[in-house]
Short mmCIF file of C-alpha atoms in Angstrom, two decimals:
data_model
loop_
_atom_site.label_atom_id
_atom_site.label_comp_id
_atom_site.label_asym_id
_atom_site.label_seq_id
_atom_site.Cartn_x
_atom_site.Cartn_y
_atom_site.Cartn_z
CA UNK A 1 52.17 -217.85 -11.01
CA UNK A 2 50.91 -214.73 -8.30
CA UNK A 3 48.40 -216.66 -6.95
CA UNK A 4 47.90 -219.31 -3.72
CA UNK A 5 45.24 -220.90 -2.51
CA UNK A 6 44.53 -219.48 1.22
CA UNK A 7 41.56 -221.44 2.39
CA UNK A 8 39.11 -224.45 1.24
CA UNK A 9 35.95 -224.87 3.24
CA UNK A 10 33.41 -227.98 2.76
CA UNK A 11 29.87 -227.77 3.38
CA UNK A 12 27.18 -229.17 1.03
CA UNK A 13 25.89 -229.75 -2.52
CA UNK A 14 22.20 -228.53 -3.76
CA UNK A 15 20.34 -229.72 -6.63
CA UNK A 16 18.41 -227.63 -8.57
CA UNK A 17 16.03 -226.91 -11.41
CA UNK A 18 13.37 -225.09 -12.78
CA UNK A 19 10.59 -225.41 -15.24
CA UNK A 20 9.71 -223.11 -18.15
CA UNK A 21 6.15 -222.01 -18.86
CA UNK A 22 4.95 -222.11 -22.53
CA UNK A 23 2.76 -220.03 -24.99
CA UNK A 24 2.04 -219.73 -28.78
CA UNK A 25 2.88 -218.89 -31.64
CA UNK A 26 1.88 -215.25 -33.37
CA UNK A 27 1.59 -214.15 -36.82
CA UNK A 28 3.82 -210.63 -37.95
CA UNK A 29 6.53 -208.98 -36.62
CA UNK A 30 8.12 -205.31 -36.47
CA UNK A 31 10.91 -203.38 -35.96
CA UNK A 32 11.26 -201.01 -32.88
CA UNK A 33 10.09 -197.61 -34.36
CA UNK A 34 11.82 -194.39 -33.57
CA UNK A 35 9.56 -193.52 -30.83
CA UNK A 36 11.18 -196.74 -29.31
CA UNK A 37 14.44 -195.38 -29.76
CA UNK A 38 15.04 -195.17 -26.13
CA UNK A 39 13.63 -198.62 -25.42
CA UNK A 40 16.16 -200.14 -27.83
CA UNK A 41 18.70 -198.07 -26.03
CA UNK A 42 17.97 -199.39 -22.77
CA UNK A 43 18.10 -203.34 -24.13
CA UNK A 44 21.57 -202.78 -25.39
CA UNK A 45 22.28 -201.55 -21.83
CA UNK A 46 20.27 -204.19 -20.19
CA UNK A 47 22.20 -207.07 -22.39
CA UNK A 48 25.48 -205.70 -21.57
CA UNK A 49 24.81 -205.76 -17.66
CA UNK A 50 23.15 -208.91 -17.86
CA UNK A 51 24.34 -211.56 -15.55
CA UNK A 52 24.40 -215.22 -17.63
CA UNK A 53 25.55 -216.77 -14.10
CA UNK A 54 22.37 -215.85 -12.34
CA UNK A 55 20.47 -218.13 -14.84
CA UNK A 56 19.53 -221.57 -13.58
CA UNK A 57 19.00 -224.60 -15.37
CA UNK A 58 16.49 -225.31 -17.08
CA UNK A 59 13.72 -228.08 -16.80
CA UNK A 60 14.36 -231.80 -18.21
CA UNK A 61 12.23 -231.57 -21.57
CA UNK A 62 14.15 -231.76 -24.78
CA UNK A 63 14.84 -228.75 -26.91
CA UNK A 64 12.63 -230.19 -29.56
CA UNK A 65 9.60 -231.19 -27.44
CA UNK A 66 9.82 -227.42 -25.44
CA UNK A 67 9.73 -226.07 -29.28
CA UNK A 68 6.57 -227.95 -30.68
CA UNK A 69 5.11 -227.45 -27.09
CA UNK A 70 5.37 -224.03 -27.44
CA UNK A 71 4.49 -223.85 -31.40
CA UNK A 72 0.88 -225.87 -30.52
CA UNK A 73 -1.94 -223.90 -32.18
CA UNK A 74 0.03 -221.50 -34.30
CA UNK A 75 -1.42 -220.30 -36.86
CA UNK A 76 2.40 -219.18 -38.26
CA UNK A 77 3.32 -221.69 -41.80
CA UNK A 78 5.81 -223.98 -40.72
CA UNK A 79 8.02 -227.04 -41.38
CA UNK A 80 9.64 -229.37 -39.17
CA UNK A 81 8.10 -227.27 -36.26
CA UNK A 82 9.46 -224.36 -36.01
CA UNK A 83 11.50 -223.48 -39.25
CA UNK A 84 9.42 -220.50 -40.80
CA UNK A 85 8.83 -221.58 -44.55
CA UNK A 86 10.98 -220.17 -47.11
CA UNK A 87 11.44 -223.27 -49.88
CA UNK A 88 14.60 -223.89 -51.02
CA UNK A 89 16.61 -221.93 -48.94
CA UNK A 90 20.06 -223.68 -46.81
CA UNK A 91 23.20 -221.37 -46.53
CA UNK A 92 24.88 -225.33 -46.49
CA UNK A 93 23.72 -225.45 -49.89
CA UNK A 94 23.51 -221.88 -51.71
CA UNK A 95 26.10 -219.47 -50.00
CA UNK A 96 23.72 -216.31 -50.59
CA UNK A 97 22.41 -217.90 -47.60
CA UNK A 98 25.39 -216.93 -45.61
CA UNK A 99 26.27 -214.26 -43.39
CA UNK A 100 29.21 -212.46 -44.91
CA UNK A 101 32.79 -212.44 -43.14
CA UNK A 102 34.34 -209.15 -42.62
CA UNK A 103 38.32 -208.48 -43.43
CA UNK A 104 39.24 -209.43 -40.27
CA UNK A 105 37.80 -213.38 -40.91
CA UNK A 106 34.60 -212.73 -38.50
CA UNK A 107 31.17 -213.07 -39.23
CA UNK A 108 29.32 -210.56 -37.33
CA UNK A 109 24.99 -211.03 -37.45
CA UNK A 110 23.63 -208.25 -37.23
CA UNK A 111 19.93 -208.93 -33.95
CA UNK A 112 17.70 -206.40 -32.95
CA UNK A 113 16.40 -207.78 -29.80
CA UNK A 114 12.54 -206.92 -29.09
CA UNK A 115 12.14 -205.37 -25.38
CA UNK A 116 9.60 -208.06 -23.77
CA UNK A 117 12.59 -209.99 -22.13
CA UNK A 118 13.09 -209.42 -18.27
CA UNK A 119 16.73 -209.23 -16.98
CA UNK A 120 16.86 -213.32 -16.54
CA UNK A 121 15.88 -214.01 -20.25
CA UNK A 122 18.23 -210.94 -21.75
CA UNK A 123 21.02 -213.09 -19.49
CA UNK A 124 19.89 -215.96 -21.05
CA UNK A 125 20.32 -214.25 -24.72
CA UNK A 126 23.44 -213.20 -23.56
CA UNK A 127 24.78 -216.65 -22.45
CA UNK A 128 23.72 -218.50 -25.45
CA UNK A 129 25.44 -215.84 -27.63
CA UNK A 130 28.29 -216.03 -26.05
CA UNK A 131 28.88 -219.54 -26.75
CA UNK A 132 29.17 -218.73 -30.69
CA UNK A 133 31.66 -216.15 -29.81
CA UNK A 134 34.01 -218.25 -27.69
CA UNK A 135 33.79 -221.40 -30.35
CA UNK A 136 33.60 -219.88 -33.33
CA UNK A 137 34.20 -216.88 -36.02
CA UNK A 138 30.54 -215.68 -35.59
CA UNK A 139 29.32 -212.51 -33.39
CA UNK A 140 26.04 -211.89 -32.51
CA UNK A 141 25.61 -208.01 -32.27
CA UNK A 142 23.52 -205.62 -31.87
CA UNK A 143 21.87 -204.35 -34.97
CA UNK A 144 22.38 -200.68 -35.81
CA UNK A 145 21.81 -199.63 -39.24
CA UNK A 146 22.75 -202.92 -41.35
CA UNK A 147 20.25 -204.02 -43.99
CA UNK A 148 20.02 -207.41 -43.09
CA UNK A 149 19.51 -208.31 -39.35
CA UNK A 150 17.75 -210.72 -37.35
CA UNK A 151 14.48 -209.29 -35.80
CA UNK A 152 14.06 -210.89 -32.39
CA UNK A 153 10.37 -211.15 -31.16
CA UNK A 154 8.52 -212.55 -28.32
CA UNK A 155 4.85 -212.87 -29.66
CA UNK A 156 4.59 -216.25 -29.48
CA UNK A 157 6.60 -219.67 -30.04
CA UNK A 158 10.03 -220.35 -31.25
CA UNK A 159 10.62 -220.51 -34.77
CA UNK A 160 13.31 -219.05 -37.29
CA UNK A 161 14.23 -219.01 -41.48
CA UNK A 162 17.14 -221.01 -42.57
CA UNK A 163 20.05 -218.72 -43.24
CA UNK A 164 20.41 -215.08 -43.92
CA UNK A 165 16.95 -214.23 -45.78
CA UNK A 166 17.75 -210.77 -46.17
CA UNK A 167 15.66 -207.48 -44.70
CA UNK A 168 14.44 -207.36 -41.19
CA UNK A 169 14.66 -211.42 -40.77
CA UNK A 170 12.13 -212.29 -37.77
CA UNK A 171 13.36 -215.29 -35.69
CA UNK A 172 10.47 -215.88 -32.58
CA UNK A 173 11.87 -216.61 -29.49
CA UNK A 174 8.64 -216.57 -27.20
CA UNK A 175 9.87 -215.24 -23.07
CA UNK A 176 7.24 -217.76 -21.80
CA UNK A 177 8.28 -220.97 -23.67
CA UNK A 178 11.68 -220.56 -25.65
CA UNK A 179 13.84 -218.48 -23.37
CA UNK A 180 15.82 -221.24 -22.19
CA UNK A 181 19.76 -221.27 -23.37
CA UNK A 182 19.42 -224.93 -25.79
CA UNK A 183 16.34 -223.21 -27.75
CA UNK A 184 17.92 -219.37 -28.51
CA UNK A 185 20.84 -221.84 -29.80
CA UNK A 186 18.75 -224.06 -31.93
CA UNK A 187 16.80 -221.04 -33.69
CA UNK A 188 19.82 -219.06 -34.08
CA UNK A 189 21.40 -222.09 -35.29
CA UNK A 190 18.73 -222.72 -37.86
CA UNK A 191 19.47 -218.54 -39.08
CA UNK A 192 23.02 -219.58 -39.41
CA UNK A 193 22.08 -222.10 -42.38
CA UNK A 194 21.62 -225.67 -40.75
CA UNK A 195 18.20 -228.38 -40.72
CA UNK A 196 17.43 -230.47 -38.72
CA UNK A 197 19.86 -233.29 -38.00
CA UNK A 198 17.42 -236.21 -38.35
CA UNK A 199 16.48 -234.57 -42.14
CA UNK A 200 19.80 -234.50 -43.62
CA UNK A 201 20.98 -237.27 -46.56
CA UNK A 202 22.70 -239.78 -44.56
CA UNK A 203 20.23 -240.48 -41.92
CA UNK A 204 19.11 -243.89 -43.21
CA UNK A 205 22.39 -244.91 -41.99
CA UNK A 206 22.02 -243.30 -38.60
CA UNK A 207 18.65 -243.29 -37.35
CA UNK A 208 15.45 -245.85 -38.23
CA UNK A 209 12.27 -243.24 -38.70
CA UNK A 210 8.92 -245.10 -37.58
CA UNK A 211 6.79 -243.80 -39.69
CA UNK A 212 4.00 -246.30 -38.19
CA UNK A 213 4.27 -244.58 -35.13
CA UNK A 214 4.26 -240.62 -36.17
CA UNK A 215 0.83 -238.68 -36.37
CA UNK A 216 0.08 -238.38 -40.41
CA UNK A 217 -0.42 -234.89 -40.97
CA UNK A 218 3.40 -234.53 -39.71
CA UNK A 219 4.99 -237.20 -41.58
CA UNK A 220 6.17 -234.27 -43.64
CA UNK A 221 8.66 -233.29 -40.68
CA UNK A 222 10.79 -236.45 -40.97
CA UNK A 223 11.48 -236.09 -44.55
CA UNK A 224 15.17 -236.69 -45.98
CA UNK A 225 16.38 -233.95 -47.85
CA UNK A 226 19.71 -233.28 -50.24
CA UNK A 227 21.95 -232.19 -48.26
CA UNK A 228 25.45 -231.23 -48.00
CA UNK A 229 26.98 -232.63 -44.69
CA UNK A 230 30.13 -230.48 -44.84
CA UNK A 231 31.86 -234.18 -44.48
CA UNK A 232 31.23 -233.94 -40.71
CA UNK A 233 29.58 -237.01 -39.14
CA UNK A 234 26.10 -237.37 -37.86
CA UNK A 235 25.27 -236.41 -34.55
CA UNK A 236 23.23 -237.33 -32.34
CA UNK A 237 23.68 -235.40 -29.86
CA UNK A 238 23.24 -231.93 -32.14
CA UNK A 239 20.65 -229.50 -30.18
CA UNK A 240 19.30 -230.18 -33.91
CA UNK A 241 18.42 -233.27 -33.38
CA UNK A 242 14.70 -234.66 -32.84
CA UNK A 243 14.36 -236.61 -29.64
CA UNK A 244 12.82 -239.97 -30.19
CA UNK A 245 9.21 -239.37 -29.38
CA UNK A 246 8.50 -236.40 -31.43
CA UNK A 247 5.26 -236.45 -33.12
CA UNK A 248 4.81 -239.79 -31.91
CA UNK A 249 0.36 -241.00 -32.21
CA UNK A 250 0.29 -243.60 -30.03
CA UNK A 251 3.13 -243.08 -27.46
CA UNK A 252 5.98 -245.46 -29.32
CA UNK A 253 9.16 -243.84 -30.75
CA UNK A 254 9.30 -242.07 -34.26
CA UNK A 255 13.20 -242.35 -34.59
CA UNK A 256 15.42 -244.92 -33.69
CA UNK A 257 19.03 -244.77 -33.20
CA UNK A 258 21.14 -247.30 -34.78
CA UNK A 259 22.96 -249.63 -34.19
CA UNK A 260 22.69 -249.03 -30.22
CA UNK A 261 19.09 -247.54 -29.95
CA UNK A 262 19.94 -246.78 -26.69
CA UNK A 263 22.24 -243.39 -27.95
CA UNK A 264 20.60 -240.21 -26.14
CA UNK A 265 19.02 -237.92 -28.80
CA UNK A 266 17.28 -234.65 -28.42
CA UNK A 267 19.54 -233.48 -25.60
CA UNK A 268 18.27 -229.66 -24.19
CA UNK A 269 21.79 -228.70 -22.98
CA UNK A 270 23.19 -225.99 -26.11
CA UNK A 271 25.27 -226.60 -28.79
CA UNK A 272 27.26 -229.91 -28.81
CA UNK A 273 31.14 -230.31 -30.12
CA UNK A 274 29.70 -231.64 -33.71
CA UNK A 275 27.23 -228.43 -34.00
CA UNK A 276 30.57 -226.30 -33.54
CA UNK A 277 32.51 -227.99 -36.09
CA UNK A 278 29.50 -227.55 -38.14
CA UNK A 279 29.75 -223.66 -38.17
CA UNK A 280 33.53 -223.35 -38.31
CA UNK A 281 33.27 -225.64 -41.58
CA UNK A 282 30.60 -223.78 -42.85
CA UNK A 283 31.82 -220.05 -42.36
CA UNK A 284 35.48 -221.26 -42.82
CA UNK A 285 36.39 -219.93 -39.34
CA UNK A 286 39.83 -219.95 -38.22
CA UNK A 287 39.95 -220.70 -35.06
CA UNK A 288 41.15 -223.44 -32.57
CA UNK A 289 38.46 -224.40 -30.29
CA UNK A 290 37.15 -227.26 -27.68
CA UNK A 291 33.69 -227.64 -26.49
CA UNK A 292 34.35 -229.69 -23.20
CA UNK A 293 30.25 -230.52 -22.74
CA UNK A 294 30.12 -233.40 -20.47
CA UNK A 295 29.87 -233.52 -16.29
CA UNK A 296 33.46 -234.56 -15.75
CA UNK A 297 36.25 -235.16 -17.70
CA UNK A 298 39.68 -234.23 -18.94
CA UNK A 299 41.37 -231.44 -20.75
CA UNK A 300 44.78 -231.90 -22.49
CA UNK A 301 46.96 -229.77 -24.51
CA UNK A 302 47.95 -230.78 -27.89
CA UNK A 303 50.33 -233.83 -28.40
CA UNK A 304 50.39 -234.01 -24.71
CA UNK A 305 52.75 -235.82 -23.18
CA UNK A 306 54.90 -234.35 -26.21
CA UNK A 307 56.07 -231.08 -27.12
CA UNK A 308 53.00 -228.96 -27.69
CA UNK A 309 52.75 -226.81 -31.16
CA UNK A 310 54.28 -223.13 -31.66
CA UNK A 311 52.35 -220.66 -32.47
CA UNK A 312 49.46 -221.82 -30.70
CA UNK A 313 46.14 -219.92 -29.55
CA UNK A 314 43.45 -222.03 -28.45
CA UNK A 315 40.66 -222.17 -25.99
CA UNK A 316 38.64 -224.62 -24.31
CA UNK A 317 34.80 -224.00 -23.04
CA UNK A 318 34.17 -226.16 -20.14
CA UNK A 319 30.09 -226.24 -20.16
CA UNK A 320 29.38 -228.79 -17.24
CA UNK A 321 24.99 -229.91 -17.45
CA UNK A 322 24.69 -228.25 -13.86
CA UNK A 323 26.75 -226.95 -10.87
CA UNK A 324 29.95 -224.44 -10.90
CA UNK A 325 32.68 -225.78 -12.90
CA UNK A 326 36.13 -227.56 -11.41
CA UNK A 327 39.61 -227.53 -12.65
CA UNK A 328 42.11 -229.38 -11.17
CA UNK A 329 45.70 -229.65 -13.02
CA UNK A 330 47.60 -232.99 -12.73
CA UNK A 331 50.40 -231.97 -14.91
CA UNK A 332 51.97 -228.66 -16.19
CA UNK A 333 54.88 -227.81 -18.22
CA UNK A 334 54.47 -224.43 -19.63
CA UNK A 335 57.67 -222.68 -21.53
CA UNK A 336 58.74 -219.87 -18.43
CA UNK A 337 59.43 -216.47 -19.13
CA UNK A 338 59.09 -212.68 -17.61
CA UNK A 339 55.66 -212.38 -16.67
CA UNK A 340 54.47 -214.89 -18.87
CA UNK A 341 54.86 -213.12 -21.78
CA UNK A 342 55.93 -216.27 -24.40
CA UNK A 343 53.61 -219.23 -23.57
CA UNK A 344 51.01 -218.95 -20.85
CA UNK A 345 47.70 -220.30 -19.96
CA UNK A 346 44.71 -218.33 -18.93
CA UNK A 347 41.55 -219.34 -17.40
CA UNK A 348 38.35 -217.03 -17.29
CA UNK A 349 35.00 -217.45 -14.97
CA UNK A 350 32.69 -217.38 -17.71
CA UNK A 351 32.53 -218.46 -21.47
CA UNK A 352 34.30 -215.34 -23.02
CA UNK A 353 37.25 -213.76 -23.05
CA UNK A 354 35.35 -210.48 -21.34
CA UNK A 355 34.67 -212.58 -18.08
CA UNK A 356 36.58 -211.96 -14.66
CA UNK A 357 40.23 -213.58 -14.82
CA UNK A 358 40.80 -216.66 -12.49
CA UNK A 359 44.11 -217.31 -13.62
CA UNK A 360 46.21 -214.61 -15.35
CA UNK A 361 49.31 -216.02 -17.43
CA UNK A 362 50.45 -219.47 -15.53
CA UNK A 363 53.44 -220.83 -16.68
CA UNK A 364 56.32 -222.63 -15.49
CA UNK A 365 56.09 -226.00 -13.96
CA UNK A 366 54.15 -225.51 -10.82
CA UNK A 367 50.50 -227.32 -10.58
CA UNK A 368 48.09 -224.21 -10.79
CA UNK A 369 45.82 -224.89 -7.35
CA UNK A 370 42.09 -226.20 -7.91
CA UNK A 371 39.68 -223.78 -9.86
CA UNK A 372 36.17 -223.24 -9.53
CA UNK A 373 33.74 -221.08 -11.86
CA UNK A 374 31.11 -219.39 -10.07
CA UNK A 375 28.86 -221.20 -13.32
CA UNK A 376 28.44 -223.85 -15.25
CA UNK A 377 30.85 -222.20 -17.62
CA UNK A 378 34.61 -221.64 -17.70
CA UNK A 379 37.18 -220.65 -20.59
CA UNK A 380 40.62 -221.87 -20.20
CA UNK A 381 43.25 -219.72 -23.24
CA UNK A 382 46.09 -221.62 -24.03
CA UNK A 383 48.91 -219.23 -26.27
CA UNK A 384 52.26 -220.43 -27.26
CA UNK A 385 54.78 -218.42 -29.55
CA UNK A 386 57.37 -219.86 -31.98
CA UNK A 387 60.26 -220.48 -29.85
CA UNK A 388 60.54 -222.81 -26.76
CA UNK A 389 57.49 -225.77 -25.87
CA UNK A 390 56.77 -227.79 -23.01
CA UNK A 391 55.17 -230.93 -22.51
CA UNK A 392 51.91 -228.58 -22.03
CA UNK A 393 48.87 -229.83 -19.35
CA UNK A 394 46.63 -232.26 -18.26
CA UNK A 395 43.77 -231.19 -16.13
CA UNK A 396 40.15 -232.88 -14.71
CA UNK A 397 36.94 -231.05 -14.83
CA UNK A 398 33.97 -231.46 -12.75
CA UNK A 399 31.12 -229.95 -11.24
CA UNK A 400 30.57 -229.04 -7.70
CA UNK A 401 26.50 -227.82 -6.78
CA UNK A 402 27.38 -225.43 -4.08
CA UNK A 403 30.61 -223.02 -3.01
CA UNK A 404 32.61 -221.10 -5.16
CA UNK A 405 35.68 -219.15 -5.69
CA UNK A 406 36.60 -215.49 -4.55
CA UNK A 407 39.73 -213.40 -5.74
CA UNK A 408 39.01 -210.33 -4.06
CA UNK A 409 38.83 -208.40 -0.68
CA UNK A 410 37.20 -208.64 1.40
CA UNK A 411 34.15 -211.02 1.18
CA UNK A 412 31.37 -212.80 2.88
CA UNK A 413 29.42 -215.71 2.46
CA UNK A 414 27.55 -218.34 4.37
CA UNK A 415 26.24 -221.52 4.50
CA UNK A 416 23.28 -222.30 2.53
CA UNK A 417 20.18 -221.32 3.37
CA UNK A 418 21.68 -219.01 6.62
CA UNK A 419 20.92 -218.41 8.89
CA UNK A 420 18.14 -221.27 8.76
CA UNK A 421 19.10 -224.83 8.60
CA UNK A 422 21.18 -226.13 5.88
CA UNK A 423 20.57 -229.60 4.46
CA UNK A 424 22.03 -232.69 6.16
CA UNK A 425 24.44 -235.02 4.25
CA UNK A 426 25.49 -231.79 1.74
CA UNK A 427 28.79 -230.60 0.40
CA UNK A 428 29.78 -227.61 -0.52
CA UNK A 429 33.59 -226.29 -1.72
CA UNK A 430 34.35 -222.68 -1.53
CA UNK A 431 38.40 -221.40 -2.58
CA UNK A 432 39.65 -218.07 -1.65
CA UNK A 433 42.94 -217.14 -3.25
CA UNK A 434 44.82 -214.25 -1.67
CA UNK A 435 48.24 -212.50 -3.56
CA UNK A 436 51.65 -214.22 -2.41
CA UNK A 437 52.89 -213.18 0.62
CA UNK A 438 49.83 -213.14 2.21
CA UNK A 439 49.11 -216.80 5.27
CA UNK A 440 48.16 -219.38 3.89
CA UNK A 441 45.10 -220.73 5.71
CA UNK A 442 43.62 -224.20 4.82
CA UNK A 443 40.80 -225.77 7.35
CA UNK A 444 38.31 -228.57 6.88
CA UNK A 445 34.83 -228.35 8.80
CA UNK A 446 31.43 -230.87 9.04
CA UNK A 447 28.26 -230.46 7.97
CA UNK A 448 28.11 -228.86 11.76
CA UNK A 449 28.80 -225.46 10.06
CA UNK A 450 26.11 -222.79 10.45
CA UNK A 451 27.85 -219.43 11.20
CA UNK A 452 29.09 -216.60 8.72
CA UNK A 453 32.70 -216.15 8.21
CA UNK A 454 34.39 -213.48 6.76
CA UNK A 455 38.19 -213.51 5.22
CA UNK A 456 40.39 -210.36 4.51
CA UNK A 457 43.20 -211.39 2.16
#
């Protein structure tokens, strides 16, 4: 590979996090009218420059509980909280209910995006969406004259119909309360075709529902419907999932994992590996994708330590709960050619393919040097063609809270908080690679660091 590592520098970790105000639900919805041509104009712009890396993380309430928070007092007919009522319609059940697949085996939806969002919450739109994208056959794009869209509004609470409906289709994602990445993933989830988790056949098996402890009038929400579970297990950590307190009258839980009722439901962090399988086996995507969701881990090829597959195109999304992702490689045996041109792996800063290129086309046998995202997000491509394998990779991820990773000349940056005082006891990692040929420079300093430096490549 072109690339070295010219300098590491360690200085401290910060902890983060935000909290997300809520309002309520309305009642109607429109379209942007031609007089708002320009507006709409300007979204499209405004989503396209939008930066998903600027977002932070969000607070610690579940999805769920920030939903029904935000749907208190609406005056909007729902069930189960926020799906808008529409009997008998599931895309799992009655394909009508799907979004249609074009020739070329994607599923492009069709949003018109209402222009109450402020540059943070169009990033946040724009990170969510990307997530589909990178996973799985379905594209979230910008409506332009299609019959059937989904009409994105802000009046109020978070709420959505189950599958394609047909028309201008309004799906409420509220910029006070529901503008946070696990909630525009839920309710565009629930326009895909899916329920709730906690509703679907099997549950009885899964999950103990107390009905002693949930308020009457909501009983309703925990009902068990017929459902068609695509022959994909139940999941409890699906951003469809109820967390255990929902709806709860006297403070005890409404649902009960089992066997261990100790398994973490109603998690707020996006989409989990289960919900993607979900959607792939639903649309009939084909695609080869890994949703690596977790703080740390590791990411192999497959078969590894044996001879990966030919004809091979794959990618892994590495979506760490906080922090700027790590990468480390501990093994690499990628077939060698020209420029990379046969079997190669390539790792983006973000979750798409459209995101700045950390590594471009690694193969060979040499360790590619520690990685670091500038978010919680990176996309590593794996391609292989039909002649020659390796033994393929093995690689750690991780988070780091502070530092990053620069590939370009030249560039600045400081300790936190500079030039005040930085926290005490604090690490920080940032990597600056510079072309071959260029020194090498690697240097370790203490916490003692409180200057800016600057490094030309």
């Amino acid at each position: 590979m072109d690339v070295k590592i010219s300098a590491i520098l360690l200085a401290c970790i910060i902890q983060y996090a935000v909290s997300s105000p809520i309002q309520v639900f309305f009642s109607g919805a429109k379209i942007l009218a031609e007089e708002d041509a320009m507006a709409k104009e300007d979204i499209l712009k405004a989503i396209e420059k939008a930066d998903p890396g600027s977002v932070k993380t969000q607070d610690s309430m579940d999805i769920l509980s920030q939903i029904l928070e935000a749907n208190k007092g609406i005056k909007l007919q729902t069930q189960e909280g926020d799906i808008i009522q529409k009997q008998g319609r599931s895309a799992i059940n009655d394909a009508r209910f799907l979004w249609p697949k074009s020739a070329d085996g994607i599923v492009p939806v069709p949003y018109n995006l209402s222009y109450s969002y402020n540059a943070d919450q169009l990033g946040l739109f724009k990170k969510a969406i990307q997530e589909f994208e990178a996973l799985t056959c379905v594209r979230f794009v910008p409506w332009t004259t299609e019959v059937d869209f989904l009409n994105i509004m802000s009046n109020g609470g978070c709420g959505s119909l189950i599958g394609k409906n047909g028309g201008s289709q309004r799906l409420e994602l509220d910029a006070n309360g529901c503008m946070i990445m696990g909630i525009i993933q839920h309710e565009l989830n629930h326009a895909l075709g899916f329920n709730h988790e906690q509703n679907r056949s099997d549950r009885d098996d899964y999950v103990i529902i107390h009905t002693e402890n949930i308020i009457p009038d909501f009983l309703k929400m925990f009902e068990k419907y017929n459902t068609n579970n695509l022959g994909i297990e139940y999941d409890y950590a699906s951003v469809m999932h109820y967390s255990r307190y929902h709806y709860s009258i006297n403070g005890d839980i409404t649902i009960e994992p089992k066997p261990d009722p100790n398994v973490p439901i109603g998690q707020r962090d996006g989409l989990s590996i289960l919900d993607i399988s979900k959607i792939n086996k639903l649309y009939e995507c084909n695609v080869c994708s890994n949703l690596l969701p977790y703080s740390n881990g590791m990411m192999i090829s497959a078969n590894y330590p044996s001879a990966y597959p030919n004809n091979a195109n794959c990618v892994w999304l590495i979506r760490t709960p906080s922090g700027q992702v790590t990468l480390q490689f501990q093994a690499f045996d990628i077939q060698s050619s020209s420029g990379c041109v046969s079997d190669y792996i390539k790792i983006y800063d973000g979750p798409t393919k459209a995101f700045p290129v950390l590594v471009n086309k690694a193969c060979g046998t040499g360790l590619i040097p520690l990685q670091i995202a500038s978010t919680n997000q990176m996309l590593v491509e794996f391609v292989s063609d039909r002649a020659v394998t390796g033994t393929g990779f093995k690689a750690t991820y991780g988070s780091i809270q502070c530092g990053g990773a620069f590939y370009s000349s030249p560039k600045t940056f400081t300790s936190p908080n500079y030039p005040g005082n930085y926290t005490a006891g604090t690490n920080c990692t940032w990597t600056i690679t510079a072309p071959t040929g260029f020194k090498e420079i690697k240097f370790f300093t203490s916490t003692g660091l409180s200057r800016e430096h600057k490094f030309n490549q």
